[in-house]
Short mmCIF file of C-alpha atoms (C1' of nucleotides) in Angstrom, two decimals:
data_model
loop_
_atom_site.label_atom_id
_atom_site.label_comp_id
_atom_site.label_asym_id
_atom_site.label_seq_id
_atom_site.Cartn_x
_atom_site.Cartn_y
_atom_site.Cartn_z
CA UNK A 1 81.01 114.52 91.03
CA UNK A 2 81.39 118.22 91.85
CA UNK A 3 80.25 121.00 89.64
CA UNK A 4 83.77 122.09 89.26
CA UNK A 5 84.70 118.71 87.82
CA UNK A 6 81.67 118.79 85.44
CA UNK A 7 82.76 122.20 84.31
CA UNK A 8 86.33 120.93 83.69
CA UNK A 9 85.23 118.08 81.61
CA UNK A 10 82.55 120.07 79.60
CA UNK A 11 85.04 122.92 78.81
CA UNK A 12 87.79 120.44 77.94
CA UNK A 13 85.56 118.48 75.76
CA UNK A 14 84.10 121.45 73.86
CA UNK A 15 87.48 123.08 73.48
CA UNK A 16 89.25 119.92 72.01
CA UNK A 17 86.38 119.31 69.71
CA UNK A 18 86.33 122.84 68.47
CA UNK A 19 82.82 123.82 69.68
CA UNK A 20 84.58 126.58 71.48
CA UNK A 21 87.05 127.64 68.64
CA UNK A 22 90.56 128.81 69.32
CA UNK A 23 90.61 132.40 70.41
CA UNK A 24 87.12 132.63 71.58
CA UNK A 25 86.67 134.62 74.79
CA UNK A 26 85.26 132.62 77.65
CA UNK A 27 83.10 135.02 79.46
CA UNK A 28 81.73 133.90 82.80
CA UNK A 29 78.21 135.12 82.18
CA UNK A 30 77.95 133.11 79.07
CA UNK A 31 79.62 129.97 80.42
CA UNK A 32 77.34 130.16 83.47
CA UNK A 33 74.40 130.04 81.09
CA UNK A 34 75.99 127.31 78.88
CA UNK A 35 76.85 124.90 81.79
CA UNK A 36 74.18 125.83 84.23
CA UNK A 37 76.28 126.81 87.17
CA UNK A 38 77.78 129.81 89.06
CA UNK A 39 81.09 131.53 88.65
CA UNK A 40 83.22 129.73 91.23
CA UNK A 41 83.22 126.14 89.59
CA UNK A 42 83.82 127.64 86.26
CA UNK A 43 86.70 129.66 87.44
CA UNK A 44 88.27 126.52 89.03
CA UNK A 45 87.92 124.61 85.73
CA UNK A 46 89.34 127.52 83.73
CA UNK A 47 92.29 127.63 86.05
CA UNK A 48 92.90 123.93 85.52
CA UNK A 49 92.67 124.18 81.69
CA UNK A 50 94.95 127.16 81.88
CA UNK A 51 97.70 125.16 83.57
CA UNK A 52 97.09 122.64 80.78
CA UNK A 53 97.53 125.36 78.18
CA UNK A 54 94.25 124.65 76.71
CA UNK A 55 93.03 128.15 77.61
CA UNK A 56 95.09 131.44 77.97
CA UNK A 57 94.50 133.89 80.78
CA UNK A 58 95.24 137.58 81.17
CA UNK A 59 94.96 139.25 84.58
CA UNK A 60 91.84 141.03 84.94
CA UNK A 61 90.90 140.39 81.32
CA UNK A 62 89.59 136.85 81.57
CA UNK A 63 90.10 133.61 79.64
CA UNK A 64 90.19 132.66 75.96
CA UNK A 65 90.50 129.35 74.25
CA UNK A 66 94.16 128.90 73.31
CA UNK A 67 95.17 129.59 69.80
CA UNK A 68 96.51 127.15 67.30
CA UNK A 69 99.29 127.74 65.13
CA UNK A 70 101.18 125.72 62.50
CA UNK A 71 104.48 126.39 64.47
CA UNK A 72 103.02 125.01 67.77
CA UNK A 73 101.68 121.97 65.86
CA UNK A 74 105.07 121.23 64.54
CA UNK A 75 106.57 121.46 68.17
CA UNK A 76 103.83 119.29 69.53
CA UNK A 77 104.29 116.66 66.97
CA UNK A 78 108.11 116.63 67.13
CA UNK A 79 107.84 116.46 70.98
CA UNK A 80 105.44 113.59 70.63
CA UNK A 81 107.62 111.69 68.38
CA UNK A 82 110.55 112.10 70.86
CA UNK A 83 108.59 111.10 73.89
CA UNK A 84 106.54 108.36 72.41
CA UNK A 85 109.60 106.90 70.70
CA UNK A 86 111.18 106.33 74.08
CA UNK A 87 107.98 105.12 75.59
CA UNK A 88 107.42 102.67 72.78
CA UNK A 89 110.82 101.21 73.12
CA UNK A 90 110.22 100.86 76.83
CA UNK A 91 106.96 99.24 76.43
CA UNK A 92 108.41 96.74 73.83
CA UNK A 93 111.07 96.03 76.40
CA UNK A 94 108.81 95.65 79.55
CA UNK A 95 105.29 94.76 78.16
CA UNK A 96 103.53 91.59 79.30
CA UNK A 97 100.81 89.59 77.76
CA UNK A 98 98.11 91.81 79.12
CA UNK A 99 99.90 94.73 77.34
CA UNK A 100 100.11 92.85 73.94
CA UNK A 101 96.48 91.81 74.29
CA UNK A 102 95.37 95.37 74.95
CA UNK A 103 97.04 96.46 71.74
CA UNK A 104 95.31 93.66 69.68
CA UNK A 105 91.86 94.55 71.23
CA UNK A 106 92.18 98.31 70.89
CA UNK A 107 93.31 97.88 67.21
CA UNK A 108 90.47 95.68 66.47
CA UNK A 109 87.89 98.08 68.00
CA UNK A 110 89.50 100.92 66.13
CA UNK A 111 89.32 99.09 62.81
CA UNK A 112 85.62 98.18 63.33
CA UNK A 113 84.71 101.77 64.01
CA UNK A 114 86.92 103.01 61.00
CA UNK A 115 85.13 100.63 58.70
CA UNK A 116 81.61 101.96 59.43
CA UNK A 117 79.98 104.51 57.04
CA UNK A 118 77.04 106.58 56.70
CA UNK A 119 74.76 106.67 59.69
CA UNK A 120 76.96 104.20 61.64
CA UNK A 121 79.91 106.52 61.19
CA UNK A 122 80.84 108.42 64.31
CA UNK A 123 83.81 110.70 64.30
CA UNK A 124 83.89 110.95 68.20
CA UNK A 125 83.70 107.08 68.79
CA UNK A 126 86.47 106.78 66.13
CA UNK A 127 88.53 109.42 67.93
CA UNK A 128 88.11 107.82 71.28
CA UNK A 129 89.24 104.51 69.87
CA UNK A 130 92.21 106.06 68.06
CA UNK A 131 93.26 107.55 71.43
CA UNK A 132 92.84 104.16 73.12
CA UNK A 133 95.03 102.35 70.61
CA UNK A 134 97.86 104.80 70.87
CA UNK A 135 97.66 104.74 74.61
CA UNK A 136 97.68 101.01 74.60
CA UNK A 137 100.91 100.95 72.61
CA UNK A 138 102.72 102.89 75.28
CA UNK A 139 101.02 101.69 78.36
CA UNK A 140 103.67 99.31 79.49
CA UNK A 141 106.50 101.98 79.40
CA UNK A 142 106.29 102.11 83.27
CA UNK A 143 106.64 105.85 83.51
CA UNK A 144 103.74 107.98 84.98
CA UNK A 145 105.48 111.11 83.87
CA UNK A 146 105.80 109.87 80.42
CA UNK A 147 102.13 108.94 80.14
CA UNK A 148 101.13 112.23 81.45
CA UNK A 149 103.14 114.08 78.82
CA UNK A 150 101.71 111.84 76.18
CA UNK A 151 98.19 112.70 77.26
CA UNK A 152 98.93 116.42 77.16
CA UNK A 153 100.37 116.28 73.77
CA UNK A 154 97.61 113.95 72.47
CA UNK A 155 95.10 116.47 73.48
CA UNK A 156 97.10 119.36 71.96
CA UNK A 157 97.55 117.69 68.76
CA UNK A 158 93.85 116.36 68.64
CA UNK A 159 92.78 119.91 68.27
CA UNK A 160 94.57 120.28 64.96
CA UNK A 161 93.04 116.94 63.74
CA UNK A 162 89.35 117.75 64.50
CA UNK A 163 88.60 120.13 61.65
CA UNK A 164 90.07 117.70 59.12
CA UNK A 165 88.13 114.83 60.67
CA UNK A 166 84.94 116.79 60.49
CA UNK A 167 85.36 117.98 56.97
CA UNK A 168 87.30 115.42 55.04
CA UNK A 169 85.62 112.02 54.38
CA UNK A 170 89.05 110.46 53.92
CA UNK A 171 92.58 111.79 54.10
CA UNK A 172 94.31 112.07 50.75
CA UNK A 173 95.92 108.92 49.43
CA UNK A 174 96.58 107.50 52.82
CA UNK A 175 95.54 104.26 54.34
CA UNK A 176 95.70 105.16 58.10
CA UNK A 177 94.30 101.76 59.26
CA UNK A 178 97.09 100.03 57.33
CA UNK A 179 99.58 102.29 59.25
CA UNK A 180 98.01 101.42 62.55
CA UNK A 181 98.17 97.65 61.68
CA UNK A 182 101.79 97.68 60.59
CA UNK A 183 102.71 99.70 63.75
CA UNK A 184 100.85 97.12 65.95
CA UNK A 185 102.56 94.26 64.16
CA UNK A 186 106.10 95.64 64.55
CA UNK A 187 105.36 96.35 68.23
CA UNK A 188 103.96 92.82 68.90
CA UNK A 189 106.98 91.35 67.20
CA UNK A 190 109.14 93.37 69.78
CA UNK A 191 110.97 94.91 66.75
CA UNK A 192 111.55 98.17 68.52
CA UNK A 193 113.42 99.95 65.68
CA UNK A 194 110.81 99.16 63.12
CA UNK A 195 108.04 100.16 65.35
CA UNK A 196 109.57 103.54 66.18
CA UNK A 197 110.24 104.16 62.52
CA UNK A 198 106.63 103.45 61.67
CA UNK A 199 105.42 105.60 64.53
CA UNK A 200 107.41 108.51 63.35
CA UNK A 201 106.37 108.02 59.77
CA UNK A 202 102.72 107.82 61.03
CA UNK A 203 102.99 111.17 62.79
CA UNK A 204 105.00 112.95 60.00
CA UNK A 205 102.34 111.96 57.40
CA UNK A 206 99.70 113.20 59.74
CA UNK A 207 101.33 116.62 60.40
CA UNK A 208 101.99 117.03 56.63
CA UNK A 209 98.27 116.47 55.87
CA UNK A 210 97.34 118.88 58.56
CA UNK A 211 99.73 121.41 57.60
CA UNK A 212 98.04 121.98 54.24
CA UNK A 213 94.66 122.47 55.80
CA UNK A 214 95.78 124.89 58.57
CA UNK A 215 98.27 126.79 56.42
CA UNK A 216 95.40 128.25 54.33
CA UNK A 217 92.94 128.53 56.93
CA UNK A 218 94.70 130.33 59.69
CA UNK A 219 94.01 129.45 63.25
CA UNK A 220 90.25 129.66 63.45
CA UNK A 221 88.81 126.21 63.43
CA UNK A 222 85.61 127.23 61.66
CA UNK A 223 87.73 128.63 58.81
CA UNK A 224 89.68 125.36 58.68
CA UNK A 225 86.67 123.35 58.61
CA UNK A 226 85.40 125.29 55.48
CA UNK A 227 88.41 124.22 53.56
CA UNK A 228 87.61 120.49 53.29
CA UNK B 1 98.90 141.01 90.08
CA UNK B 2 95.63 139.26 91.24
CA UNK B 3 95.34 137.55 94.50
CA UNK B 4 94.85 134.15 92.81
CA UNK B 5 98.21 134.64 91.27
CA UNK B 6 99.87 135.54 94.50
CA UNK B 7 98.20 132.44 96.12
CA UNK B 8 99.55 130.33 93.18
CA UNK B 9 103.07 131.70 93.72
CA UNK B 10 103.13 131.49 97.42
CA UNK B 11 101.64 128.03 97.58
CA UNK B 12 104.05 126.68 94.93
CA UNK B 13 106.97 128.24 96.60
CA UNK B 14 106.06 126.80 99.94
CA UNK B 15 105.24 123.33 98.61
CA UNK B 16 108.61 123.11 96.59
CA UNK B 17 110.66 124.31 99.53
CA UNK B 18 109.03 121.89 101.84
CA UNK B 19 107.45 124.51 104.22
CA UNK B 20 104.18 122.74 103.47
CA UNK B 21 105.38 119.17 103.68
CA UNK B 22 104.30 116.28 101.53
CA UNK B 23 100.91 114.78 102.56
CA UNK B 24 99.77 117.92 104.56
CA UNK B 25 96.16 118.77 104.25
CA UNK B 26 95.70 122.14 102.70
CA UNK B 27 92.64 123.48 104.68
CA UNK B 28 91.13 126.64 103.26
CA UNK B 29 90.55 128.24 106.62
CA UNK B 30 94.14 127.82 107.50
CA UNK B 31 95.50 128.92 104.04
CA UNK B 32 93.13 131.92 104.25
CA UNK B 33 94.90 132.86 107.42
CA UNK B 34 98.28 132.18 106.17
CA UNK B 35 98.09 134.04 102.93
CA UNK B 36 95.49 136.68 103.97
CA UNK B 37 92.86 136.21 101.50
CA UNK B 38 89.41 134.51 100.92
CA UNK B 39 88.65 131.20 99.63
CA UNK B 40 88.11 131.93 95.99
CA UNK B 41 91.59 132.88 95.03
CA UNK B 42 93.10 129.95 97.06
CA UNK B 43 90.84 127.39 95.38
CA UNK B 44 91.86 128.65 92.03
CA UNK B 45 95.56 128.31 92.88
CA UNK B 46 94.97 124.98 94.26
CA UNK B 47 93.22 123.87 91.07
CA UNK B 48 96.31 125.09 89.09
CA UNK B 49 98.59 123.10 91.34
CA UNK B 50 96.54 120.14 91.09
CA UNK B 51 96.81 120.25 87.44
CA UNK B 52 100.59 120.33 87.89
CA UNK B 53 100.45 117.36 90.32
CA UNK B 54 102.08 119.53 93.15
CA UNK B 55 98.80 118.96 95.05
CA UNK B 56 96.33 116.18 95.18
CA UNK B 57 92.70 116.61 95.31
CA UNK B 58 89.79 114.46 96.33
CA UNK B 59 86.09 115.33 95.69
CA UNK B 60 84.63 116.93 98.78
CA UNK B 61 87.64 116.15 100.83
CA UNK B 62 89.86 118.94 99.85
CA UNK B 63 93.42 119.19 98.82
CA UNK B 64 96.79 117.96 100.14
CA UNK B 65 100.45 118.51 99.29
CA UNK B 66 101.31 115.73 96.84
CA UNK B 67 103.29 112.85 98.44
CA UNK B 68 106.72 111.95 97.50
CA UNK B 69 108.09 108.44 96.93
CA UNK B 70 111.29 106.93 95.81
CA UNK B 71 109.67 105.40 92.77
CA UNK B 72 108.26 108.61 91.61
CA UNK B 73 111.59 110.27 92.02
CA UNK B 74 113.25 107.56 89.90
CA UNK B 75 110.57 108.09 87.21
CA UNK B 76 110.89 111.90 87.26
CA UNK B 77 114.78 111.59 86.91
CA UNK B 78 114.64 108.87 84.25
CA UNK B 79 112.11 111.03 82.43
CA UNK B 80 114.20 114.19 82.82
CA UNK B 81 117.30 112.46 81.51
CA UNK B 82 115.19 111.38 78.38
CA UNK B 83 113.77 114.84 77.69
CA UNK B 84 116.77 116.81 78.59
CA UNK B 85 119.10 114.68 76.56
CA UNK B 86 117.16 115.45 73.45
CA UNK B 87 116.92 119.03 74.34
CA UNK B 88 120.53 119.38 74.86
CA UNK B 89 121.33 117.84 71.60
CA UNK B 90 118.97 120.25 69.85
CA UNK B 91 120.43 123.10 71.81
CA UNK B 92 123.90 122.26 70.74
CA UNK B 93 122.67 121.96 67.12
CA UNK B 94 120.72 125.08 67.10
CA UNK B 95 122.32 127.43 69.77
CA UNK B 96 123.77 130.68 68.82
CA UNK B 97 126.23 132.94 70.57
CA UNK B 98 123.73 134.43 72.99
CA UNK B 99 122.89 130.90 74.02
CA UNK B 100 126.54 130.14 74.73
CA UNK B 101 126.99 133.39 76.63
CA UNK B 102 123.98 132.52 78.72
CA UNK B 103 125.55 129.24 79.68
CA UNK B 104 128.81 130.95 80.60
CA UNK B 105 127.28 133.53 82.65
CA UNK B 106 124.90 131.37 84.55
CA UNK B 107 127.68 128.85 85.32
CA UNK B 108 129.79 131.70 86.67
CA UNK B 109 126.94 133.14 88.75
CA UNK B 110 126.22 129.66 90.06
CA UNK B 111 129.86 129.00 91.02
CA UNK B 112 130.07 132.33 92.80
CA UNK B 113 127.23 131.39 95.01
CA UNK B 114 128.33 127.90 95.50
CA UNK B 115 131.63 129.17 96.83
CA UNK B 116 129.98 131.35 99.50
CA UNK B 117 130.05 130.11 103.14
CA UNK B 118 128.81 130.97 106.44
CA UNK B 119 126.53 133.99 106.59
CA UNK B 120 126.96 134.50 102.92
CA UNK B 121 125.66 131.04 101.98
CA UNK B 122 122.17 131.10 100.80
CA UNK B 123 120.49 127.78 99.76
CA UNK B 124 117.66 129.57 97.95
CA UNK B 125 119.88 131.75 95.85
CA UNK B 126 122.02 128.78 95.07
CA UNK B 127 119.05 126.95 94.09
CA UNK B 128 117.60 129.74 91.72
CA UNK B 129 121.11 129.73 90.02
CA UNK B 130 121.13 126.15 89.72
CA UNK B 131 117.87 126.17 88.01
CA UNK B 132 118.97 129.01 85.77
CA UNK B 133 122.10 127.09 84.71
CA UNK B 134 120.32 123.94 83.72
CA UNK B 135 117.59 126.12 81.89
CA UNK B 136 120.34 127.91 80.00
CA UNK B 137 121.87 124.78 78.67
CA UNK B 138 118.51 123.70 76.96
CA UNK B 139 117.15 127.13 76.14
CA UNK B 140 118.11 126.94 72.43
CA UNK B 141 116.24 123.70 71.88
CA UNK B 142 113.52 125.48 69.95
CA UNK B 143 110.60 123.57 71.60
CA UNK B 144 108.23 125.21 73.98
CA UNK B 145 106.63 121.87 74.82
CA UNK B 146 109.96 120.48 75.80
CA UNK B 147 110.73 123.52 77.90
CA UNK B 148 107.52 123.21 79.72
CA UNK B 149 108.15 119.54 80.54
CA UNK B 150 111.65 120.46 81.69
CA UNK B 151 110.21 122.99 84.00
CA UNK B 152 107.48 120.51 85.35
CA UNK B 153 110.17 117.82 86.07
CA UNK B 154 112.54 120.28 87.53
CA UNK B 155 109.99 121.48 90.08
CA UNK B 156 109.10 117.72 90.84
CA UNK B 157 112.71 116.70 91.42
CA UNK B 158 113.61 119.93 93.33
CA UNK B 159 111.25 118.78 96.11
CA UNK B 160 113.43 115.83 96.69
CA UNK B 161 116.64 117.88 96.82
CA UNK B 162 115.49 120.28 99.20
CA UNK B 163 115.76 118.27 102.43
CA UNK B 164 119.30 117.33 101.43
CA UNK B 165 120.22 120.89 100.72
CA UNK B 166 118.83 121.93 104.00
CA UNK B 167 120.63 119.30 105.98
CA UNK B 168 123.90 118.41 104.41
CA UNK B 169 126.54 120.98 104.19
CA UNK B 170 128.22 119.12 101.31
CA UNK B 171 127.08 115.92 99.44
CA UNK B 172 129.36 112.94 100.10
CA UNK B 173 132.44 112.63 98.05
CA UNK B 174 131.12 114.75 95.08
CA UNK B 175 132.26 117.94 93.41
CA UNK B 176 129.00 119.07 91.98
CA UNK B 177 130.46 122.25 90.59
CA UNK B 178 133.12 120.25 88.62
CA UNK B 179 130.26 118.38 87.08
CA UNK B 180 128.56 121.42 86.07
CA UNK B 181 131.85 122.93 84.65
CA UNK B 182 132.57 119.78 82.65
CA UNK B 183 129.01 119.64 81.40
CA UNK B 184 129.27 123.36 80.27
CA UNK B 185 132.55 122.69 78.43
CA UNK B 186 131.38 119.84 76.59
CA UNK B 187 128.25 121.71 75.58
CA UNK B 188 130.15 124.68 74.43
CA UNK B 189 132.51 122.41 72.50
CA UNK B 190 129.34 121.17 70.71
CA UNK B 191 130.32 117.73 71.63
CA UNK B 192 126.71 116.44 72.03
CA UNK B 193 127.52 112.86 72.90
CA UNK B 194 129.99 113.87 75.75
CA UNK B 195 127.52 116.45 77.01
CA UNK B 196 124.60 114.12 77.12
CA UNK B 197 126.80 111.49 78.88
CA UNK B 198 127.82 114.11 81.49
CA UNK B 199 124.20 115.09 81.99
CA UNK B 200 123.08 111.60 82.49
CA UNK B 201 125.87 110.93 84.84
CA UNK B 202 125.20 114.23 86.85
CA UNK B 203 121.47 113.17 87.43
CA UNK B 204 122.28 109.64 88.20
CA UNK B 205 124.78 110.70 90.86
CA UNK B 206 122.21 113.01 92.30
CA UNK B 207 119.39 110.48 92.50
CA UNK B 208 121.69 107.97 94.06
CA UNK B 209 122.55 110.41 96.84
CA UNK B 210 118.94 111.37 97.31
CA UNK B 211 117.83 107.73 97.36
CA UNK B 212 119.89 107.11 100.50
CA UNK B 213 118.30 110.00 102.39
CA UNK B 214 114.68 109.26 101.32
CA UNK B 215 114.77 105.48 101.59
CA UNK B 216 115.32 105.77 105.38
CA UNK B 217 113.12 108.72 105.87
CA UNK B 218 109.99 107.88 104.17
CA UNK B 219 108.22 110.53 102.36
CA UNK B 220 107.76 113.19 105.04
CA UNK B 221 110.29 115.92 104.42
CA UNK B 222 110.73 116.83 108.17
CA UNK B 223 111.83 113.33 108.75
CA UNK B 224 114.14 113.38 105.76
CA UNK B 225 115.69 116.61 107.16
CA UNK B 226 116.27 114.92 110.51
CA UNK B 227 118.48 112.48 108.81
CA UNK B 228 121.26 114.77 107.61
"C1'" DA C 1 84.46 96.37 125.87
"C1'" DA C 2 82.91 96.87 121.34
"C1'" DT C 3 79.35 98.31 117.95
"C1'" DT C 4 75.91 101.17 116.17
"C1'" DC C 5 73.62 105.19 115.45
"C1'" DA C 6 72.39 110.12 115.75
"C1'" DA C 7 73.78 114.60 116.51
"C1'" DA C 8 77.46 118.03 116.26
"C1'" DA C 9 81.47 119.85 114.37
"C1'" DA C 10 84.61 120.63 110.76
"C1'" DC C 11 85.19 121.39 106.30
"C1'" DT C 12 84.40 121.81 101.20
"C1'" DT C 13 81.75 123.51 97.69
"C1'" DT C 14 78.72 126.82 95.57
"C1'" DC C 15 76.15 130.95 95.06
"C1'" DG C 16 75.06 135.84 94.85
"C1'" DA C 17 76.57 140.31 95.64
"C1'" DA C 18 80.09 143.72 96.25
"C1'" DA C 19 84.53 145.51 94.83
"C1'" DA C 20 87.77 146.45 91.33
"C1'" DT C 21 89.24 146.86 86.72
"C1'" DC C 22 88.73 147.32 81.79
"C1'" DC C 23 86.40 148.84 77.80
"C1'" DT C 24 83.23 151.91 75.22
"C1'" DT C 25 80.90 155.82 74.44
"C1'" DA C 26 79.81 160.49 74.99
"C1'" DT C 27 81.49 164.95 76.06
"C1'" DT C 28 84.48 168.68 76.65
"C1'" DG C 29 88.12 171.69 75.47
"C1'" DC C 30 91.26 173.24 71.91
"C1'" DG D 1 87.15 168.56 63.43
"C1'" DC D 2 90.07 166.06 66.71
"C1'" DA D 3 92.48 164.72 70.78
"C1'" DA D 4 91.85 164.25 75.70
"C1'" DT D 5 88.99 163.01 79.40
"C1'" DA D 6 85.22 161.53 82.02
"C1'" DA D 7 80.99 158.86 82.65
"C1'" DG D 8 78.60 154.56 82.20
"C1'" DG D 9 78.43 149.76 81.19
"C1'" DA D 10 80.45 145.27 80.84
"C1'" DT D 11 83.38 142.06 82.90
"C1'" DT D 12 86.57 140.00 86.13
"C1'" DT D 13 87.85 139.30 90.81
"C1'" DT D 14 87.01 138.76 95.56
"C1'" DC D 15 84.45 138.15 99.64
"C1'" DG D 16 81.18 136.38 103.04
"C1'" DA D 17 77.57 133.46 103.78
"C1'" DA D 18 74.66 129.45 102.80
"C1'" DA D 19 74.34 124.74 101.38
"C1'" DG D 20 76.02 120.32 101.30
"C1'" DT D 21 79.28 116.60 102.67
"C1'" DT D 22 82.40 114.12 105.60
"C1'" DT D 23 84.31 113.35 109.96
"C1'" DT D 24 84.09 113.24 114.81
"C1'" DT D 25 81.91 112.76 119.15
"C1'" DG D 26 79.33 110.72 122.46
"C1'" DA D 27 75.47 108.22 124.13
"C1'" DA D 28 72.75 104.04 123.84
"C1'" DT D 29 72.78 99.18 122.99
"C1'" DT D 30 74.52 94.45 122.59
#
DNA sequence: AATTCAAAAACTTTCGAAAATCCTTATTGC
DNA sequence: GCAATAAGGATTTTCGAAAGTTTTTGAATT
């Protein structure tokens, strides 16, 4: 793996998880220190992330971590619902046994991690399995473009969820695992309309919960974190 | 404007227009000569284009212009239909007078250019106006994410259309301008179902026409060009 | 004739410094 | 005292060369 690829993965990781908070200037001297490499691979990574809208760039004034905003979150979630609804319908239509088995296993792994508490709890392991589950639902849709957009939007919305995951022990009055279970069941029953309705509901509940946190806290993730 | 931005625009332009044909290795020494700059700005541009899937990259083996394939074209068009249908519905719901006026003026400009022949004909001016018209239709959808995906997919599908535009004087038995006119009319009448149906039909006719050309010719654009 | 291996060439990747630009601060002129 | 301006420092951008990797070439061997 080249240094530029390491830089890309490290920066993406640190931005999505909020270690590099929204709006933070990404100065090359500092990044060079942080990641232990020269300017060239860092600039290449920053340009890739700029194309993915995770960082903003201004000519001759460098890069910053892209800002978050409630408006952008609503747009991202609405677009996710549109794209994932179609992808879920297509997957239900086209999915084979391997697809169904993938949903069952990723849901099982997600539930296992979600049930762990105390020292065993691991937000990042949970997050990885959450991603894997949602990806598994759509994975039979047959469209590489759709899957790419799913990944872009997942990363964008993940940034809004992280502060909440870090602060709140448990979202208010919500059984997220039950929602995942019902969604998986409807999908495996090939009941497309029900599955799509549950998916939409799942995302709308999430965005409503996130909105409260981000409304008061502005777009700085550290401030958002302090709310919980 | 920095050199890296010039490199990005130049490369994107040349790739979409097929001057740098699919599969072509993008060697730094050659590009450095072609665009008159050093390696650094070129590599930055290539990384951005890689993130946009217009170029492919392999560790330590450099960059190439991304390949075309009939399968990918079908995926891109199907995804376009999905996303643009929703965006068109939203625009029809939300669009104001400025939006409607933008459709009228971009259609008029497109028709003007389309009617020009001989020395006045200009494929690239036509193409720019075609893009502007399709963008105007969706521009009131209110979703920055949707518009970004529209632009990505437009660029991806444009690559398939270029060889046909360059070779064929006029697509077989099709009045493309009439299709645009009907689409604009249904949209301005706020008849969402009719407009979406016309949009879908417009793209499916296009993909059918392109398929013939690309099937025989493989993915090399020069070969495709020779067919016309 | 085909295969293997080593050396050379081609090319990508990375670094460090130079050039260019932006931002801050101090100074000048009013 | 205050605005305009210039110097200095910080930062980004670009270049040219060095380092590292892959591919090609060609000779030696089977």
